[in-house]
XYZ file of N, CA and C in Angstrom:
810
model
N 108.502 302.951 53.441
C 109.539 302.099 54.038
C 109.221 301.779 55.506
N 108.749 302.802 56.218
C 108.435 302.622 57.630
C 107.298 301.624 57.808
N 106.251 301.765 56.971
C 105.118 300.851 57.050
C 105.532 299.414 56.724
N 106.458 299.289 55.784
C 106.946 297.959 55.405
C 107.665 297.305 56.578
N 108.496 298.060 57.272
C 109.229 297.539 58.426
C 108.274 297.144 59.555
N 107.237 297.945 59.745
C 106.241 297.627 60.777
C 105.519 296.334 60.419
N 105.195 296.196 59.140
C 104.507 295.002 58.651
C 105.356 293.754 58.881
N 106.638 293.846 58.557
C 107.564 292.726 58.758
C 107.707 292.416 60.241
N 107.778 293.460 61.058
C 107.912 293.276 62.509
C 106.709 292.536 63.078
N 105.500 292.947 62.671
C 104.277 292.309 63.172
C 104.212 290.845 62.736
N 104.530 290.598 61.459
C 104.525 289.230 60.948
C 105.529 288.363 61.699
N 106.716 288.906 61.946
C 107.754 288.162 62.665
C 107.342 287.902 64.104
N 106.698 288.879 64.721
C 106.257 288.731 66.107
C 105.199 287.632 66.229
N 104.241 287.635 65.302
C 103.202 286.594 65.297
C 103.840 285.223 65.113
N 104.798 285.139 64.189
C 105.489 283.875 63.937
C 106.243 283.399 65.182
N 106.925 284.301 65.864
C 107.682 283.941 67.068
C 106.745 283.395 68.150
N 105.595 284.049 68.311
C 104.619 283.602 69.315
C 104.104 282.201 68.972
N 103.739 281.995 67.700
C 103.240 280.685 67.275
C 104.335 279.622 67.363
N 105.577 280.013 67.050
C 106.695 279.069 67.153
C 106.909 278.638 68.604
N 106.756 279.589 69.519
C 106.911 279.270 70.939
C 105.798 278.338 71.407
N 104.576 278.616 70.970
C 103.427 277.779 71.358
C 103.595 276.362 70.813
N 103.969 276.259 69.536
C 104.136 274.928 68.940
C 105.314 274.192 69.555
N 106.300 274.929 70.028
C 107.436 274.297 70.687
C 107.038 273.570 71.955
N 105.947 274.027 72.568
C 105.452 273.422 73.813
C 104.375 272.367 73.540
N 103.476 272.666 72.573
C 102.287 271.832 72.389
C 102.276 271.015 71.092
N 103.383 270.977 70.361
C 103.436 270.257 69.090
C 102.859 268.842 69.166
N 103.369 268.075 70.100
C 102.970 266.674 70.196
C 101.491 266.543 70.546
N 101.016 267.367 71.484
C 99.611 267.307 71.895
C 98.682 267.700 70.754
N 99.092 268.686 69.972
C 98.275 269.117 68.829
C 98.111 267.961 67.849
N 99.211 267.271 67.571
C 99.146 266.138 66.642
C 98.301 265.005 67.211
N 98.433 264.735 68.487
C 97.643 263.668 69.111
C 96.145 263.929 68.939
N 95.757 265.205 69.018
C 94.351 265.564 68.931
C 93.831 265.601 67.494
N 94.697 265.946 66.539
C 94.240 266.188 65.169
C 94.475 265.053 64.182
N 95.468 264.222 64.438
C 95.850 263.221 63.435
C 94.751 262.192 63.190
N 94.466 262.014 61.915
C 93.529 260.985 61.459
C 94.052 260.484 60.116
N 94.839 259.436 60.121
C 95.490 258.967 58.906
C 94.521 258.348 57.905
N 93.251 258.238 58.281
C 92.234 257.740 57.350
C 91.453 258.875 56.693
N 91.829 260.105 56.999
C 91.130 261.265 56.448
C 91.236 261.278 54.919
N 90.105 261.265 54.238
C 90.074 261.217 52.775
C 90.634 262.494 52.173
N 90.215 263.650 52.692
C 90.657 264.924 52.112
C 92.152 265.153 52.342
N 92.641 264.722 53.508
C 94.072 264.881 53.795
C 94.911 263.958 52.909
N 94.388 262.744 52.657
C 95.077 261.819 51.759
C 95.134 262.382 50.344
N 94.022 262.969 49.899
C 93.966 263.548 48.546
C 94.992 264.670 48.401
N 95.059 265.551 49.399
C 96.009 266.664 49.338
C 97.449 266.180 49.491
N 97.627 265.082 50.195
C 98.966 264.512 50.301
C 99.462 264.076 48.921
N 98.555 263.527 48.125
C 98.926 263.035 46.794
C 99.054 264.152 45.775
N 98.113 265.094 45.794
C 98.023 266.061 44.698
C 98.168 267.529 45.118
N 98.385 267.779 46.392
C 98.413 269.150 46.893
C 99.553 270.011 46.378
N 100.632 269.404 45.918
C 101.779 270.178 45.470
C 101.668 270.625 44.008
N 100.714 270.071 43.282
C 100.613 270.344 41.847
C 100.453 271.838 41.516
N 99.521 272.575 42.153
C 99.385 274.001 41.822
C 100.682 274.788 42.017
N 101.371 274.540 43.126
C 102.632 275.239 43.384
C 103.700 274.902 42.363
N 103.774 273.632 41.971
C 104.748 273.215 40.970
C 104.466 273.879 39.616
N 103.188 274.011 39.273
C 102.824 274.661 38.017
C 103.190 276.144 38.032
N 103.053 276.784 39.188
C 103.448 278.187 39.316
C 104.953 278.327 39.093
N 105.731 277.433 39.698
C 107.190 277.478 39.523
C 107.564 277.255 38.063
N 106.924 276.283 37.416
C 107.192 276.022 35.995
C 106.877 277.246 35.141
N 105.753 277.895 35.408
C 105.388 279.085 34.637
C 106.413 280.192 34.833
N 106.897 280.345 36.067
C 107.914 281.356 36.346
C 109.203 281.089 35.593
N 109.598 279.814 35.546
C 110.811 279.431 34.825
C 110.681 279.710 33.335
N 109.555 279.329 32.743
C 109.352 279.537 31.308
C 109.346 281.025 30.950
N 108.666 281.823 31.771
C 108.611 283.263 31.505
C 109.990 283.895 31.669
N 110.700 283.489 32.711
C 112.027 284.052 32.938
C 112.975 283.691 31.798
N 112.816 282.482 31.259
C 113.647 282.070 30.133
C 113.440 283.006 28.942
N 112.202 283.462 28.746
C 111.924 284.362 27.625
C 112.655 285.694 27.777
N 113.034 286.029 29.018
C 113.740 287.285 29.267
C 115.227 287.183 28.959
N 115.763 285.972 29.016
C 117.214 285.803 28.825
C 117.560 284.993 27.581
N 116.556 284.610 26.792
C 116.790 283.691 25.668
C 117.748 284.250 24.625
N 117.795 285.573 24.483
C 118.671 286.164 23.457
C 120.020 286.591 24.018
N 120.205 286.483 25.320
C 121.471 286.887 25.938
C 122.538 285.822 25.719
N 123.756 286.255 25.524
C 124.824 285.306 25.186
C 125.995 285.323 26.170
N 125.850 286.001 27.314
C 126.926 286.008 28.299
C 126.935 284.674 29.051
N 128.030 284.406 29.732
C 128.231 283.127 30.406
C 127.146 282.862 31.447
N 126.816 283.881 32.244
C 125.812 283.695 33.295
C 124.459 283.328 32.713
N 124.116 283.928 31.586
C 122.835 283.619 30.945
C 122.808 282.179 30.443
N 123.917 281.718 29.899
C 123.997 280.330 29.438
C 123.842 279.363 30.610
N 124.486 279.697 31.726
C 124.373 278.854 32.920
C 122.916 278.787 33.377
N 122.247 279.947 33.403
C 120.844 279.979 33.801
C 119.975 279.152 32.861
N 120.228 279.238 31.564
C 119.445 278.488 30.588
C 119.561 276.983 30.830
N 120.788 276.535 31.082
C 121.014 275.107 31.330
C 120.318 274.684 32.623
N 120.483 275.483 33.673
C 119.869 275.161 34.966
C 118.351 275.141 34.846
N 117.777 276.141 34.194
C 116.326 276.208 34.032
C 115.801 275.029 33.222
N 116.556 274.620 32.212
C 116.118 273.474 31.409
C 116.110 272.199 32.244
N 117.153 272.000 33.029
C 117.233 270.808 33.870
C 116.151 270.813 34.946
N 115.960 271.977 35.577
C 114.941 272.093 36.625
C 113.553 271.905 36.032
N 113.306 272.509 34.872
C 112.016 272.362 34.213
C 111.710 270.911 33.896
N 112.694 270.197 33.368
C 112.516 268.775 33.062
C 112.242 267.982 34.335
N 112.961 268.331 35.394
C 112.764 267.642 36.666
C 111.380 267.878 37.247
N 110.882 269.109 37.119
C 109.551 269.420 37.642
C 108.455 268.697 36.856
N 108.631 268.627 35.532
C 107.649 267.908 34.709
C 107.652 266.429 35.072
N 108.835 265.867 35.277
C 108.928 264.469 35.696
C 108.259 264.280 37.061
N 108.456 265.246 37.962
C 107.838 265.172 39.290
C 106.318 265.193 39.175
N 105.790 265.979 38.245
C 104.348 266.011 38.022
C 103.841 264.652 37.531
N 104.595 264.028 36.624
C 104.237 262.683 36.169
C 104.252 261.710 37.350
N 105.252 261.853 38.193
C 105.398 260.971 39.348
C 104.192 261.104 40.274
N 103.692 262.332 40.428
C 102.522 262.566 41.269
C 101.261 262.008 40.621
N 101.071 262.319 39.351
C 99.841 261.939 38.645
C 99.711 260.432 38.468
N 100.858 259.751 38.335
C 100.818 258.304 38.126
C 101.161 257.534 39.391
N 101.049 258.233 40.550
C 101.244 257.595 41.853
C 102.589 256.881 41.929
N 103.636 257.619 41.659
C 105.024 257.151 41.656
C 105.318 256.350 40.384
N 106.253 256.868 39.628
C 106.647 256.223 38.378
C 107.391 254.929 38.681
N 106.938 253.843 38.096
C 107.581 252.543 38.313
C 109.007 252.577 37.782
N 109.884 251.868 38.470
C 111.298 251.846 38.088
C 111.483 251.390 36.641
N 110.639 250.463 36.197
C 110.742 249.928 34.838
C 110.407 250.969 33.772
N 109.655 252.009 34.169
C 109.266 253.056 33.232
C 110.017 254.363 33.484
N 111.007 254.313 34.358
C 111.714 255.518 34.766
C 112.343 256.243 33.580
N 113.091 255.510 32.771
C 113.786 256.113 31.622
C 112.778 256.688 30.628
N 111.691 255.959 30.392
C 110.661 256.420 29.450
C 110.068 257.750 29.884
N 109.712 257.860 31.160
C 109.118 259.101 31.655
C 110.144 260.234 31.700
N 111.398 259.903 31.946
C 112.438 260.933 31.914
C 112.577 261.513 30.510
N 112.570 260.639 29.522
C 112.677 261.083 28.132
C 111.469 261.932 27.741
N 110.274 261.493 28.142
C 109.047 262.243 27.845
C 109.094 263.618 28.516
N 109.562 263.655 29.751
C 109.639 264.923 30.493
C 110.580 265.895 29.808
N 111.741 265.404 29.410
C 112.723 266.249 28.720
C 112.157 266.731 27.390
N 111.458 265.838 26.669
C 110.887 266.192 25.365
C 109.823 267.283 25.514
N 108.938 267.126 26.502
C 107.899 268.135 26.737
C 108.520 269.472 27.103
N 109.510 269.423 27.969
C 110.194 270.646 28.381
C 110.887 271.312 27.193
N 111.505 270.504 26.347
C 112.195 271.036 25.169
C 111.207 271.728 24.230
N 110.028 271.147 24.059
C 108.998 271.749 23.208
C 108.603 273.126 23.740
N 108.396 273.205 25.057
C 108.040 274.491 25.664
C 109.142 275.522 25.448
N 110.401 275.110 25.636
C 111.509 276.038 25.490
C 111.652 276.505 24.034
N 111.398 275.615 23.095
C 111.470 275.990 21.676
C 110.361 276.992 21.340
N 109.153 276.720 21.848
C 108.030 277.633 21.614
C 108.343 279.011 22.191
N 108.850 279.026 23.410
C 109.190 280.295 24.061
C 110.271 281.030 23.284
N 111.237 280.261 22.746
C 112.326 280.879 21.981
C 111.809 281.530 20.708
N 110.746 280.968 20.132
C 110.221 281.461 18.864
C 109.288 282.660 19.013
N 108.602 282.731 20.152
C 107.639 283.820 20.320
C 108.337 285.086 20.816
N 107.600 286.181 20.766
C 108.150 287.475 21.163
C 108.405 287.513 22.664
N 109.456 288.218 23.043
C 109.815 288.319 24.457
C 108.706 288.997 25.262
N 108.488 288.506 26.471
C 107.478 289.081 27.354
C 107.847 290.518 27.695
N 106.882 291.424 27.589
C 107.153 292.835 27.853
C 106.325 293.393 29.011
N 105.302 292.682 29.410
C 104.470 293.154 30.517
C 105.287 293.232 31.802
N 105.311 294.397 32.445
C 106.091 294.574 33.670
C 105.593 293.669 34.793
N 104.293 293.485 34.859
C 103.725 292.632 35.908
C 104.140 291.181 35.712
N 104.126 290.715 34.457
C 104.497 289.325 34.166
C 105.989 289.113 34.400
N 106.796 290.104 34.019
C 108.245 290.015 34.247
C 108.536 289.937 35.741
N 107.885 290.806 36.502
C 108.076 290.788 37.953
C 107.622 289.461 38.542
N 106.494 288.964 38.062
C 105.968 287.669 38.516
C 107.012 286.574 38.342
N 107.635 286.505 37.167
C 108.613 285.445 36.903
C 109.823 285.562 37.814
N 110.274 286.790 38.048
C 111.447 286.989 38.912
C 111.145 286.609 40.354
N 109.960 286.982 40.816
C 109.576 286.653 42.193
C 109.414 285.148 42.356
N 108.761 284.498 41.387
C 108.564 283.048 41.462
C 109.902 282.323 41.527
N 110.822 282.677 40.626
C 112.121 281.999 40.567
C 112.916 282.205 41.850
N 112.953 283.430 42.360
C 113.749 283.705 43.561
C 113.120 283.117 44.821
N 111.782 283.164 44.911
C 111.114 282.566 46.082
C 111.296 281.052 46.070
N 111.182 280.443 44.885
C 111.378 278.993 44.779
C 112.799 278.612 45.177
N 113.765 279.434 44.753
C 115.170 279.133 45.055
C 115.490 279.348 46.532
N 115.251 280.560 47.016
C 115.639 280.896 48.388
C 114.642 280.382 49.431
N 113.349 280.489 49.116
C 112.356 280.055 50.089
C 112.200 278.558 50.165
N 112.088 277.912 48.977
C 111.808 276.473 48.975
C 113.078 275.620 48.969
N 113.948 275.846 48.004
C 115.138 274.990 47.875
C 116.099 275.168 49.042
N 116.443 276.412 49.335
C 117.456 276.671 50.374
C 116.861 276.560 51.789
N 115.776 277.301 52.041
C 115.228 277.337 53.404
C 114.449 276.076 53.792
N 113.796 275.432 52.813
C 113.005 274.238 53.134
C 113.824 272.972 52.925
N 114.154 272.698 51.665
C 114.895 271.472 51.361
C 116.302 271.497 51.937
N 116.882 272.694 52.026
C 118.238 272.802 52.566
C 118.317 272.552 54.056
N 117.186 272.639 54.738
C 117.155 272.458 56.189
C 116.658 271.075 56.588
N 115.587 270.596 55.917
C 114.862 269.424 56.411
C 115.716 268.162 56.559
N 116.637 267.914 55.629
C 117.412 266.683 55.706
C 118.518 266.756 56.751
N 118.865 267.970 57.164
C 119.887 268.126 58.198
C 119.264 268.281 59.579
N 117.942 268.515 59.622
C 117.267 268.684 60.917
C 116.924 267.332 61.525
N 116.622 266.358 60.690
C 116.443 264.978 61.138
C 115.289 264.723 62.076
N 114.212 265.473 61.938
C 113.077 265.296 62.846
C 112.162 264.172 62.364
N 111.790 263.281 63.272
C 110.937 262.143 62.947
C 109.488 262.599 62.822
N 108.819 262.171 61.750
C 107.415 262.519 61.538
C 106.531 261.868 62.605
N 105.395 262.478 62.876
C 104.488 261.966 63.913
C 104.068 260.534 63.605
N 103.725 260.250 62.346
C 103.234 258.915 61.998
C 104.329 257.853 62.039
N 105.565 258.279 62.217
C 106.682 257.332 62.312
C 107.162 257.135 63.740
N 106.521 257.812 64.694
C 106.898 257.673 66.100
C 106.461 256.310 66.638
N 107.167 255.834 67.639
C 106.748 254.585 68.272
C 105.549 254.851 69.176
N 104.995 253.808 69.735
C 103.766 253.923 70.530
C 103.933 254.821 71.752
N 105.162 254.912 72.262
C 105.414 255.720 73.459
C 105.829 257.150 73.111
N 105.923 257.455 71.818
C 106.335 258.777 71.323
C 107.738 259.158 71.803
N 108.567 258.146 72.044
C 109.904 258.400 72.594
C 110.842 259.083 71.597
N 110.521 259.002 70.304
C 111.391 259.604 69.288
C 111.043 261.059 68.996
N 110.002 261.548 69.647
C 109.587 262.928 69.404
C 110.654 263.904 69.892
N 110.898 264.927 69.086
C 111.815 266.001 69.465
C 111.166 267.336 69.114
N 111.331 268.360 69.948
C 110.788 269.687 69.629
C 111.524 270.278 68.421
N 110.880 271.213 67.737
C 111.432 271.737 66.488
C 112.770 272.440 66.670
N 113.019 272.979 67.858
C 114.235 273.778 68.082
C 115.468 272.929 68.419
N 115.329 271.589 68.364
C 116.478 270.718 68.631
C 116.793 269.876 67.397
N 117.664 270.354 66.501
C 118.016 269.573 65.302
C 118.710 268.276 65.683
N 118.410 267.218 64.919
C 118.929 265.891 65.232
C 120.052 265.437 64.291
N 120.290 266.215 63.233
C 121.340 265.830 62.288
C 120.818 264.880 61.218
N 121.726 264.190 60.562
C 121.377 263.300 59.456
C 120.859 261.967 59.978
N 119.568 261.927 60.282
C 118.955 260.717 60.813
C 118.177 259.947 59.745
N 117.941 260.588 58.600
C 117.123 259.974 57.563
C 115.680 260.435 57.631
N 115.316 261.117 58.716
C 113.970 261.673 58.862
C 113.961 263.118 58.381
N 112.795 263.581 57.912
C 112.764 264.910 57.304
C 111.438 265.638 57.535
N 110.957 265.631 58.756
C 109.663 266.244 59.057
C 109.706 267.767 59.045
N 110.803 268.347 59.499
C 110.901 269.796 59.682
C 111.825 270.432 58.648
N 111.331 271.482 57.945
C 109.977 272.027 57.881
C 109.166 271.359 56.775
N 107.917 271.770 56.594
C 107.027 271.104 55.648
C 107.134 271.674 54.235
N 107.457 270.800 53.277
C 107.526 271.201 51.885
C 106.153 271.421 51.278
N 105.163 270.598 51.671
C 103.796 270.759 51.167
C 103.226 272.120 51.591
N 103.431 272.472 52.867
C 102.929 273.758 53.356
C 103.567 274.909 52.583
N 104.864 274.790 52.348
C 105.569 275.822 51.589
C 105.017 275.945 50.174
N 104.762 274.797 49.544
C 104.269 274.805 48.169
C 102.868 275.399 48.083
N 102.099 275.302 49.154
C 100.778 275.921 49.168
C 100.859 277.431 49.018
N 101.867 278.030 49.645
C 102.034 279.485 49.587
C 102.757 279.944 48.318
N 103.221 278.997 47.499
C 103.858 279.376 46.240
C 102.874 280.010 45.264
N 101.593 279.997 45.593
C 100.597 280.648 44.743
C 100.530 282.154 44.985
N 101.191 282.635 46.032
C 101.160 284.066 46.346
C 101.601 284.958 45.180
N 102.657 284.597 44.432
C 103.077 285.463 43.310
C 101.997 285.703 42.264
N 100.965 284.859 42.217
C 99.880 285.078 41.263
C 99.202 286.426 41.506
N 99.284 286.917 42.737
C 98.666 288.196 43.070
C 99.336 289.347 42.330
N 100.598 289.161 41.951
C 101.319 290.194 41.196
C 100.632 290.451 39.859
N 100.088 289.393 39.280
C 99.427 289.510 37.980
C 98.088 290.234 38.088
N 97.599 290.420 39.318
C 96.296 291.051 39.522
C 96.400 292.506 39.961
N 97.639 293.016 39.995
C 97.829 294.423 40.351
C 97.099 295.302 39.340
N 96.393 296.298 39.853
C 95.615 297.231 39.025
C 94.368 296.598 38.413
N 94.058 295.366 38.842
C 92.812 294.742 38.404
C 91.686 295.173 39.358
N 90.486 294.730 39.081
C 89.349 295.100 39.916
C 89.558 294.614 41.352
N 89.152 295.434 42.304
C 89.385 295.146 43.723
C 88.779 293.813 44.143
N 87.569 293.509 43.660
C 86.910 292.274 44.069
C 87.688 291.048 43.586
N 88.317 291.168 42.403
C 89.092 290.048 41.862
C 90.349 289.804 42.689
N 91.032 290.896 43.029
C 92.242 290.784 43.850
C 91.918 290.244 45.238
N 90.857 290.771 45.853
C 90.472 290.358 47.199
C 90.058 288.893 47.240
N 89.211 288.484 46.287
C 88.745 287.099 46.263
C 89.893 286.135 45.984
N 90.819 286.537 45.113
C 91.980 285.688 44.808
C 92.879 285.542 46.030
N 93.082 286.639 46.757
C 93.894 286.601 47.977
C 93.277 285.658 49.004
N 91.967 285.751 49.173
C 91.259 284.890 50.134
C 91.372 283.422 49.715
N 91.187 283.140 48.432
C 91.254 281.757 47.942
C 92.649 281.170 48.121
N 93.682 281.969 47.820
C 95.058 281.498 47.999
C 95.338 281.229 49.477
N 94.863 282.125 50.341
C 95.060 281.955 51.779
C 94.372 280.675 52.267
N 93.123 280.481 51.854
C 92.377 279.284 52.261
C 93.074 278.024 51.758
N 93.491 278.035 50.488
C 94.170 276.881 49.909
C 95.434 276.535 50.699
N 96.249 277.547 50.988
C 97.522 277.315 51.686
C 97.291 276.797 53.101
N 96.320 277.368 53.796
C 96.029 276.951 55.177
C 95.476 275.530 55.202
N 94.564 275.224 54.289
C 93.980 273.877 54.232
C 95.051 272.842 53.898
N 95.913 273.162 52.917
C 96.986 272.231 52.552
C 97.942 272.015 53.721
N 98.307 273.098 54.407
C 99.189 272.982 55.571
C 98.527 272.157 56.672
N 97.250 272.407 56.913
C 96.519 271.673 57.958
C 96.429 270.186 57.645
N 96.291 269.871 56.359
C 96.177 268.464 55.961
C 97.430 267.670 56.320
N 98.578 268.349 56.340
C 99.829 267.664 56.658
C 99.879 267.254 58.129
N 99.248 268.054 58.983
C 99.165 267.702 60.409
C 98.146 266.588 60.591
N 97.001 266.713 59.925
C 95.933 265.715 60.055
C 96.393 264.336 59.600
N 97.153 264.272 58.526
C 97.591 262.984 57.987
C 98.772 262.418 58.772
N 99.333 263.211 59.695
C 100.432 262.732 60.534
C 101.800 262.869 59.913
N 101.877 263.610 58.798
C 103.164 263.768 58.114
C 104.023 264.864 58.732
N 103.372 265.814 59.406
C 104.087 266.948 59.995
C 103.431 267.385 61.288
N 104.192 268.158 62.059
C 103.680 268.789 63.267
C 103.269 270.219 62.927
N 102.590 270.865 63.861
C 102.162 272.250 63.638
C 103.356 273.160 63.360
N 104.453 272.951 64.063
C 105.635 273.795 63.854
C 106.252 273.570 62.472
N 106.161 272.361 61.948
C 106.697 272.064 60.613
C 105.997 272.905 59.551
N 104.664 272.938 59.617
C 103.910 273.703 58.623
C 104.026 275.199 58.888
N 104.210 275.571 60.148
C 104.391 276.978 60.486
C 105.671 277.520 59.850
N 106.767 276.790 60.003
C 108.038 277.247 59.440
C 108.049 277.142 57.922
N 107.454 276.062 57.384
C 107.377 275.925 55.938
C 106.616 277.079 55.318
N 105.522 277.487 55.977
C 104.720 278.612 55.509
C 105.481 279.924 55.652
N 106.109 280.114 56.798
C 106.794 281.376 57.091
C 107.920 281.650 56.093
N 108.709 280.633 55.760
C 109.829 280.828 54.849
C 109.352 281.347 53.489
N 108.258 280.790 52.985
C 107.762 281.213 51.683
C 107.091 282.581 51.765
N 106.268 282.797 52.777
C 105.596 284.089 52.925
C 106.614 285.210 53.051
N 107.629 284.997 53.876
C 108.628 286.044 54.108
C 109.455 286.324 52.858
N 109.902 285.266 52.181
C 110.698 285.495 50.965
C 109.839 286.137 49.881
N 108.548 285.788 49.838
C 107.652 286.429 48.865
C 107.553 287.928 49.145
N 107.333 288.292 50.387
C 107.204 289.705 50.751
C 108.480 290.470 50.405
N 109.628 289.898 50.736
C 110.911 290.569 50.501
C 111.213 290.727 49.009
N 111.019 289.660 48.240
C 111.336 289.740 46.810
C 110.264 290.500 46.033
N 109.052 290.470 46.509
C 107.997 291.261 45.883
C 108.337 292.741 45.990
N 108.914 293.111 47.116
C 109.338 294.511 47.304
C 110.603 294.807 46.496
N 111.536 293.850 46.490
C 112.796 294.055 45.763
C 112.564 294.316 44.285
N 111.663 293.535 43.691
C 111.404 293.659 42.248
C 110.214 294.566 41.973
N 110.216 295.715 42.636
C 109.147 296.681 42.386
C 109.110 297.023 40.909
N 107.921 297.049 40.325
C 107.773 297.339 38.913
C 108.460 298.641 38.532
N 109.358 298.495 37.579
C 110.044 299.676 37.052
C 111.231 300.120 37.872
N 111.555 299.394 38.983
C 112.656 299.827 39.841
C 113.794 298.847 39.929
N 113.569 297.581 39.448
C 114.594 296.569 39.538
C 114.771 295.881 38.210
N 115.942 295.336 38.017
C 116.261 294.566 36.828
C 116.438 293.123 37.207
């Protein structure tokens, strides 16, 4: 417990220092790094969220297998919510892959998304319930991190913070505001970064590697870290976010992952 508190303290301290630095140099960092013609940043802007979305979908499907036979009211509510969210995520994947679904095909893709999701739910309902403790923990961590880290902390903040993106600033940068000054409902949504957050949504995959070979766990951790950092950096390079946007987007997911990973210790939580 003591080591865990020290770990959280160090992580929070590093975040506070970086938040203070970005609060002063945000605009200058973007001026130096932004290149809206960057090919790799454009690619990640289009497709960078896909791995994180797939992790969330897998967590939802696995979690559904844990509650599929339960008949209490709360379980029914969860089933309905998971089905709707699953359908929405599949539709979002179509929207990404087809470079925004045309309005004329909106209903068609919605129906296809619901149908695909329904097939998955039927398959899950028919197969045996997941019993692996690591997989069960993985699903719980994914669902809770997605809810509290991404939906509440990221999406719940960005539309009320009203920060103008760097690429939307005027030539004099007069609309720039530091991250610590929320602007309210302006229609802008730069702070915090959803792409950066989604990059770190791959962290729960490490739960599945517990007790695996050390080299596999280490290499996977390094790859996830590199992926998340590169995806976050691409958002600054493309001008969609400031350094502080990706810092907070990353921090919310990392912190909620650490907390829920501990909460759902194998064999200690339900």
